[in-house]
Coordinates of C-alpha atoms in Angstrom, one line a residue:
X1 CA -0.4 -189.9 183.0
X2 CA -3.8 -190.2 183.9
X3 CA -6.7 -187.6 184.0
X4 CA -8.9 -187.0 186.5
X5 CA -11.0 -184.2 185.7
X6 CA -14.1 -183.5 185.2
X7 CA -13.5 -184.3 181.7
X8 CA -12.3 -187.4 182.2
X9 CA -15.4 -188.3 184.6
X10 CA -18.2 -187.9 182.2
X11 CA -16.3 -189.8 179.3
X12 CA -16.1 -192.5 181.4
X13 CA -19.7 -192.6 182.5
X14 CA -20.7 -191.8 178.5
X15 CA -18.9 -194.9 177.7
X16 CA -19.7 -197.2 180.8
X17 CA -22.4 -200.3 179.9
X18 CA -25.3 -200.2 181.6
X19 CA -27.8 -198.4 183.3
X20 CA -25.4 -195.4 184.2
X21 CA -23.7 -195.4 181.2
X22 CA -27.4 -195.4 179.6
X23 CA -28.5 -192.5 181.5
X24 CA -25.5 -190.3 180.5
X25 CA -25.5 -191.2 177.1
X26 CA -29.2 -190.2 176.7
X27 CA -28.6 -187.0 178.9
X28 CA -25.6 -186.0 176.4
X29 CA -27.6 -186.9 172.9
X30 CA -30.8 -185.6 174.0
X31 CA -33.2 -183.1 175.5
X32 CA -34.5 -185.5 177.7
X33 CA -33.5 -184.2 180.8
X34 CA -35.0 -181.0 179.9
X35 CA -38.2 -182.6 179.6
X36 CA -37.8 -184.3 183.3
X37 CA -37.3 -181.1 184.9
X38 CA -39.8 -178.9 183.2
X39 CA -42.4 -182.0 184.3
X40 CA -41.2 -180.8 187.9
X41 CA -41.6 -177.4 187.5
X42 CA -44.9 -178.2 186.7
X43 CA -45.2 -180.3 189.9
X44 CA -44.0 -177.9 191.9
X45 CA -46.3 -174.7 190.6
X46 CA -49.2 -177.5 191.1
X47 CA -48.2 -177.9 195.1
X48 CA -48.1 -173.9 195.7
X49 CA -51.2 -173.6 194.4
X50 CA -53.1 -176.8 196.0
X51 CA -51.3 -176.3 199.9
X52 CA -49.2 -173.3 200.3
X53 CA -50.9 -169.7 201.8
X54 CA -48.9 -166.6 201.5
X55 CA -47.4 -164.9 204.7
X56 CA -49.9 -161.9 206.3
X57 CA -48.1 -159.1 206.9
X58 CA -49.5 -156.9 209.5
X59 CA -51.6 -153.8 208.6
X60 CA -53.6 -150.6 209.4
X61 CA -56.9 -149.6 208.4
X62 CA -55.5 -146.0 208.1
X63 CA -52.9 -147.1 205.3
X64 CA -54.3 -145.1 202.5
X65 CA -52.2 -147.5 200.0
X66 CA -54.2 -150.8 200.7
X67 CA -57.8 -148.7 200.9
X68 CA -58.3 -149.0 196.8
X69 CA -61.4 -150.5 195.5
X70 CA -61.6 -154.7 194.9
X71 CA -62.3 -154.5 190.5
X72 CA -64.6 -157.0 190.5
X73 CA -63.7 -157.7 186.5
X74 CA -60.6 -157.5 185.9
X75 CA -59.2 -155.8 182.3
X76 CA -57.1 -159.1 181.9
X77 CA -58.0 -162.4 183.8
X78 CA -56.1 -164.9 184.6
X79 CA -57.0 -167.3 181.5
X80 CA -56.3 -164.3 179.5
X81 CA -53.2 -163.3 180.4
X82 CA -52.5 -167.6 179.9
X83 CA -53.4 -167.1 176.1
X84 CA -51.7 -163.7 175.3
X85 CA -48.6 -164.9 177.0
X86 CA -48.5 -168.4 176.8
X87 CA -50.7 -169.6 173.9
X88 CA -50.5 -167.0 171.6
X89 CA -46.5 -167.3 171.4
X90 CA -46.8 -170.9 171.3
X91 CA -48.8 -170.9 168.3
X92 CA -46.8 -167.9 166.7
X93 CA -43.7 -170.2 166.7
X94 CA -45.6 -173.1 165.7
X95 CA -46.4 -170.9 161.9
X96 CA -42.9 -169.8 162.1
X97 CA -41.5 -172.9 161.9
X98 CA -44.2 -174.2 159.4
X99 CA -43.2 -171.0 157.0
X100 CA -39.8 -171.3 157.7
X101 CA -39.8 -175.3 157.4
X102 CA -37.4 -175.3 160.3
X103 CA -37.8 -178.7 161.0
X104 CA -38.5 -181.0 163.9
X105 CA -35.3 -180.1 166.0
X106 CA -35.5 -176.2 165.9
X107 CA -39.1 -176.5 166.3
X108 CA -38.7 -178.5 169.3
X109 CA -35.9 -176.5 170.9
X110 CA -37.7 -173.1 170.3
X111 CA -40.9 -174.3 172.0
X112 CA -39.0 -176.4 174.5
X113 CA -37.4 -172.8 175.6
X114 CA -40.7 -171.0 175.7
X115 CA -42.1 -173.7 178.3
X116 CA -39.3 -173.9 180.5
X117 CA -39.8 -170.1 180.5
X118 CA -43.2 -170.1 181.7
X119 CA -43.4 -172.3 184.2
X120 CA -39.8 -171.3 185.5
X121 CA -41.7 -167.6 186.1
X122 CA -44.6 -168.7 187.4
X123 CA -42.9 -171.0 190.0
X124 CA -40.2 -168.1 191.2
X125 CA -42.9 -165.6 190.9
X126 CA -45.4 -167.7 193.7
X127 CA -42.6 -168.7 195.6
X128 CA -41.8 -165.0 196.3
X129 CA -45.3 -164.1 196.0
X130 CA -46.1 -166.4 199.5
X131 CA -42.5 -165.6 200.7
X132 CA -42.8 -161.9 201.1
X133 CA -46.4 -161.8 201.6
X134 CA -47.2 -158.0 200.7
X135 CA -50.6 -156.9 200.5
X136 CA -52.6 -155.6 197.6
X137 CA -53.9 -152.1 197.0
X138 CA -57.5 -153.4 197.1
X139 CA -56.1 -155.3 200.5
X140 CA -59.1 -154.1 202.5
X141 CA -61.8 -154.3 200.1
X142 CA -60.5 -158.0 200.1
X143 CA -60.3 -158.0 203.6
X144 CA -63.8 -156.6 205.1
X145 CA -62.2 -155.4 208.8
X146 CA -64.6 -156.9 211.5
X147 CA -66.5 -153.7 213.0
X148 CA -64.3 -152.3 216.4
X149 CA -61.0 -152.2 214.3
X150 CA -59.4 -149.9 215.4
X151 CA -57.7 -147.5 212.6
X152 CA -54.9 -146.6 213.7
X153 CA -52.8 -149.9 215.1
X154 CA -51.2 -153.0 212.8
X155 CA -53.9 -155.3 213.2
X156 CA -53.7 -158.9 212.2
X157 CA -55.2 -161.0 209.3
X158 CA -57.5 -162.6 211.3
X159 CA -59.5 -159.3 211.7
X160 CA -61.2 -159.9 208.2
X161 CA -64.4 -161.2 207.9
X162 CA -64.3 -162.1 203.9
X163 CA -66.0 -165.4 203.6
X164 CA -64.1 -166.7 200.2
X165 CA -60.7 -167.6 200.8
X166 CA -59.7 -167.4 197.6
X167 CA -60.1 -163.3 197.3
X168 CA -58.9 -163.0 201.0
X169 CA -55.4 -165.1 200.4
X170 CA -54.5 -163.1 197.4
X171 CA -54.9 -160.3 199.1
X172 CA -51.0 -160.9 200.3
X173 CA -49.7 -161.8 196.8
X174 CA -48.9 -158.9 195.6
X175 CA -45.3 -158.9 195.1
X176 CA -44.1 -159.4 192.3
X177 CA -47.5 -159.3 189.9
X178 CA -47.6 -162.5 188.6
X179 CA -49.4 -161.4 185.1
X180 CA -46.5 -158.8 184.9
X181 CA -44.1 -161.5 185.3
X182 CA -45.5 -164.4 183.1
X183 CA -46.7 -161.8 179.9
X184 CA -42.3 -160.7 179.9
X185 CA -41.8 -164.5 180.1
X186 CA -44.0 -165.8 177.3
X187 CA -43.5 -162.6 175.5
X188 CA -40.5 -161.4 176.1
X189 CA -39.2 -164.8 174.8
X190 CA -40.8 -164.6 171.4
X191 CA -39.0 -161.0 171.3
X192 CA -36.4 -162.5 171.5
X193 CA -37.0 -165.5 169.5
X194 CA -38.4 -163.0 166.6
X195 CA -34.5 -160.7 166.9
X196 CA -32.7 -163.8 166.4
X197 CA -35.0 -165.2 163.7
X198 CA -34.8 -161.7 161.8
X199 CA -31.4 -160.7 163.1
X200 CA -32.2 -157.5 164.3
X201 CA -29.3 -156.6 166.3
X202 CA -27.2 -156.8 163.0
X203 CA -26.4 -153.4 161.8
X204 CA -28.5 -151.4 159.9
X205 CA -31.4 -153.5 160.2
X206 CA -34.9 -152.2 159.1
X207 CA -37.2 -150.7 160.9
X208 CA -39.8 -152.5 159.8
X209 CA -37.9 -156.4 161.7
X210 CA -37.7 -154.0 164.4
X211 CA -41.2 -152.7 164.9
X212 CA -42.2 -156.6 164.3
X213 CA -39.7 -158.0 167.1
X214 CA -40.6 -155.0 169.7
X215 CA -44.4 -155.6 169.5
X216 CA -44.3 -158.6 171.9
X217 CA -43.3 -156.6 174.6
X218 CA -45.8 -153.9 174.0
X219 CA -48.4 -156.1 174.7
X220 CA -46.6 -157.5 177.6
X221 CA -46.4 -153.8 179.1
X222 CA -49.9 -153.9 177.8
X223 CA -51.1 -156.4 180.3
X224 CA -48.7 -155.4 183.5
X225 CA -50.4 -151.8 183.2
X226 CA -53.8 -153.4 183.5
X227 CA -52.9 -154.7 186.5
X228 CA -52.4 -151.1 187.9
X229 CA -55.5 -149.7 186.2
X230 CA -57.2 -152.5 188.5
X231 CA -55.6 -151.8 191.5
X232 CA -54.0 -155.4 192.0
X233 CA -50.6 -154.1 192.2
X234 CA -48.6 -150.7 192.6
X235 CA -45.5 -149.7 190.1
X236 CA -43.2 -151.6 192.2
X237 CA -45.1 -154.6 192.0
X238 CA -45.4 -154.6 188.0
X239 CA -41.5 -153.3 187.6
X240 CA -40.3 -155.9 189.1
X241 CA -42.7 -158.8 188.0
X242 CA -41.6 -157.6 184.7
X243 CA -37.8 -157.7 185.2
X244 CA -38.2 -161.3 186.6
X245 CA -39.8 -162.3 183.5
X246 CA -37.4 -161.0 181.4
X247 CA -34.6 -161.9 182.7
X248 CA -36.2 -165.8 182.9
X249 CA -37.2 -165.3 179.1
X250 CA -33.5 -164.2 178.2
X251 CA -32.2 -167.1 180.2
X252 CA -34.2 -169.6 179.0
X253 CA -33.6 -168.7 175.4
X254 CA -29.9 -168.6 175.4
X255 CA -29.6 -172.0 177.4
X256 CA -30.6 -173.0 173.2
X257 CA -30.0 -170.1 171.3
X258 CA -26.7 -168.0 170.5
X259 CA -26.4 -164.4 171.4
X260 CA -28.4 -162.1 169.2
X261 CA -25.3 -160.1 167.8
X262 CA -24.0 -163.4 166.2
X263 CA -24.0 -164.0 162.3
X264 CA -25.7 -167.3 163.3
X265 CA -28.4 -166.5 166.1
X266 CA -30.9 -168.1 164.3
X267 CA -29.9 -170.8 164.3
X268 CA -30.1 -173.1 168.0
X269 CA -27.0 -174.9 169.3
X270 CA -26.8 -178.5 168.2
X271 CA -26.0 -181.1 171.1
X272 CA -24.0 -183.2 168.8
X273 CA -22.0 -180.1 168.3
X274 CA -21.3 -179.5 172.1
X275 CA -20.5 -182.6 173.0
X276 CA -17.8 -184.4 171.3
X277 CA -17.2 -187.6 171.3
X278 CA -15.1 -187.7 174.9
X279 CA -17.7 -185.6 176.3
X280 CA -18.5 -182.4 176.9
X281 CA -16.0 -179.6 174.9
X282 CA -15.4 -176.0 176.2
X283 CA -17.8 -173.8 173.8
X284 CA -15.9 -171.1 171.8
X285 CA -16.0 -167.4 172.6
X286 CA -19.3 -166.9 171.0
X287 CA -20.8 -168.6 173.5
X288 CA -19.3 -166.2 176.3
X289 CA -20.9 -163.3 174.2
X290 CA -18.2 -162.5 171.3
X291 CA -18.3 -162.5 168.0
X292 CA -16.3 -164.8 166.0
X293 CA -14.2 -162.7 164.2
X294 CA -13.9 -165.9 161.3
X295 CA -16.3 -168.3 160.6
X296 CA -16.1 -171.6 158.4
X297 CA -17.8 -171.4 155.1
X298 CA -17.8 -175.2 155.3
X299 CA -16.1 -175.6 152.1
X300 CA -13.4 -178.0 151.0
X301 CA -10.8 -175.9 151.3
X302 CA -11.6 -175.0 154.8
X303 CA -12.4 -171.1 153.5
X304 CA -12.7 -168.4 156.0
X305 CA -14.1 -164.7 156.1
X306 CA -13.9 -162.2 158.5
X307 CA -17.0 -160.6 159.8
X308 CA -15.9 -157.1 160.0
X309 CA -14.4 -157.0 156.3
X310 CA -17.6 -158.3 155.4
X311 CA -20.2 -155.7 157.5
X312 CA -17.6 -152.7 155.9
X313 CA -18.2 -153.8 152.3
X314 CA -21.7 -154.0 152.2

């Protein structure tokens, strides 16, 4: 009987000679294709930024919400909020590993995670940002109203008299905050990254791991309250930059990582393990969020223990 599943298709393109056969077999064994596509993530974020202006929603002068001063320093600029979210994580893992001596392939994967995080934030987070086009607290500060306004009628963008177009086009960015959003990113991945490393979620846990694994996002709530204290962005704004963020943080980290709750969660999913030599297998329920209720000492006699025996007799 032949089979023509899914199954079936990739083994046959694994094993195929050639190009396509190449392709698959390097797509299967490596993280390659991980690589291409965070290069155009990257490509994309670049475009928004160089060619794409947000959508100007209407206004009025008399909206007391958009009549908050323009901070002229902000508590946490832009190449800030880069380093506390993107470079300080990045380096934080990097000492990890080295104290750890996790080795090339963990190393890899971790950091591999954390990038496809960031720029997976930053690209949604512009993309709605221009999409919804919502204006900013400080909108008319930004905006300088030519003089005959009137007050009390939506007036269009064209009205302002602001010079920079810089200031003036971010006047419409405001949701979701983009710092909000990209500090839970970068951030909220090494939380994660630091539960599964120290197994947090296992019971009884110290407080001590915990404290350690929570202060990430502290500073991350750290930097989307600045962003109020300025006036860039209201609570909306910040709430929802931040749940973007961490929900791309918890995505990108279990795309590598199991779930936090598992006896093995620090340790990231091998490819040579999830692909067999036919292909592609069916994960087992740990992957689906369960914990295995045995796991394999590895042992010649194929030994087995069961998790909940074990958690009861400690």
């Amino acid at each position: 009987m032949s089979h023509n599943g899914p199954g079936h298709t990739s083994t046959s393109m694994i094993h195929r000679v050639g190009l396509a056969g190449a392709a698959a077999r390097f797509a299967q064994h490596s993280y390659g294709p991980d690589y291409i596509a965070l290069g155009f993530l990257v490509m994309g974020w670049v475009l928004i930024q160089l060619f794409v202006n947000p959508f100007h929603r209407m206004f009025s002068l008399d909206n007391k919400s958009i009549q908050y001063p323009f901070a002229v320093h902000e508590r946490v600029p832009v190449l800030w909020s880069v380093i506390i979210a993107g470079v300080i994580p990045f380096l934080v893992i990097l000492a990890w590993s080295a104290m750890v001596r996790a080795g090339v392939q963990k190393t890899q994967v971790t950091v591999l995670g954390l990038f496809v995080a960031l720029m997976l934030t930053s690209l949604l987070t512009d993309i709605v940002k221009n999409s919804v086009g919502r204006p900013r607290p400080d909108l008319l500060s930004r905006c300088k109203p030519a003089r005959g306004t009137p007050n009390n009628a939506l007036v269009a963008w064209t009205v302002c008299t602001e010079s920079n177009q810089h200031i003036l086009q971010e006047g419409w960015r405001s949701f979701p905050s983009g710092h909000s959003s990209f500090s839970f990113g970068g951030l909220g991945y090494l939380y994660l990254f630091f539960c599964g490393q120290m197994h947090v979620f296992r019971p009884r846990t110290d407080l001590g791991r915990c404290l350690l694994a929570f202060f990430p996002l502290l500073c991350a709530l750290m930097v989307a309250i600045s962003r109020l204290d300025d006036y860039r962005h209201d609570v909306y704004d910040v709430t929802c930059g931040g749940l973007l963020g961490m929900l791309i943080a918890w995505f990108s980290y279990r795309r590598y990582y199991p779930p936090l709750r598992s006896a093995i969660c620090d340790v990231p999913y091998d490819k040579a393990d999830l692909a067999g030599p036919d292909g592609f297998a069916k994960l087992d329920d740990e992957e689906q969020g369960l914990v295995r209720p045995f796991l394999s000492r590895g042992g010649p006699s194929g030994e087995t223990y069961q998790l909940q025996d074990t958690e009861s007799s400690r």
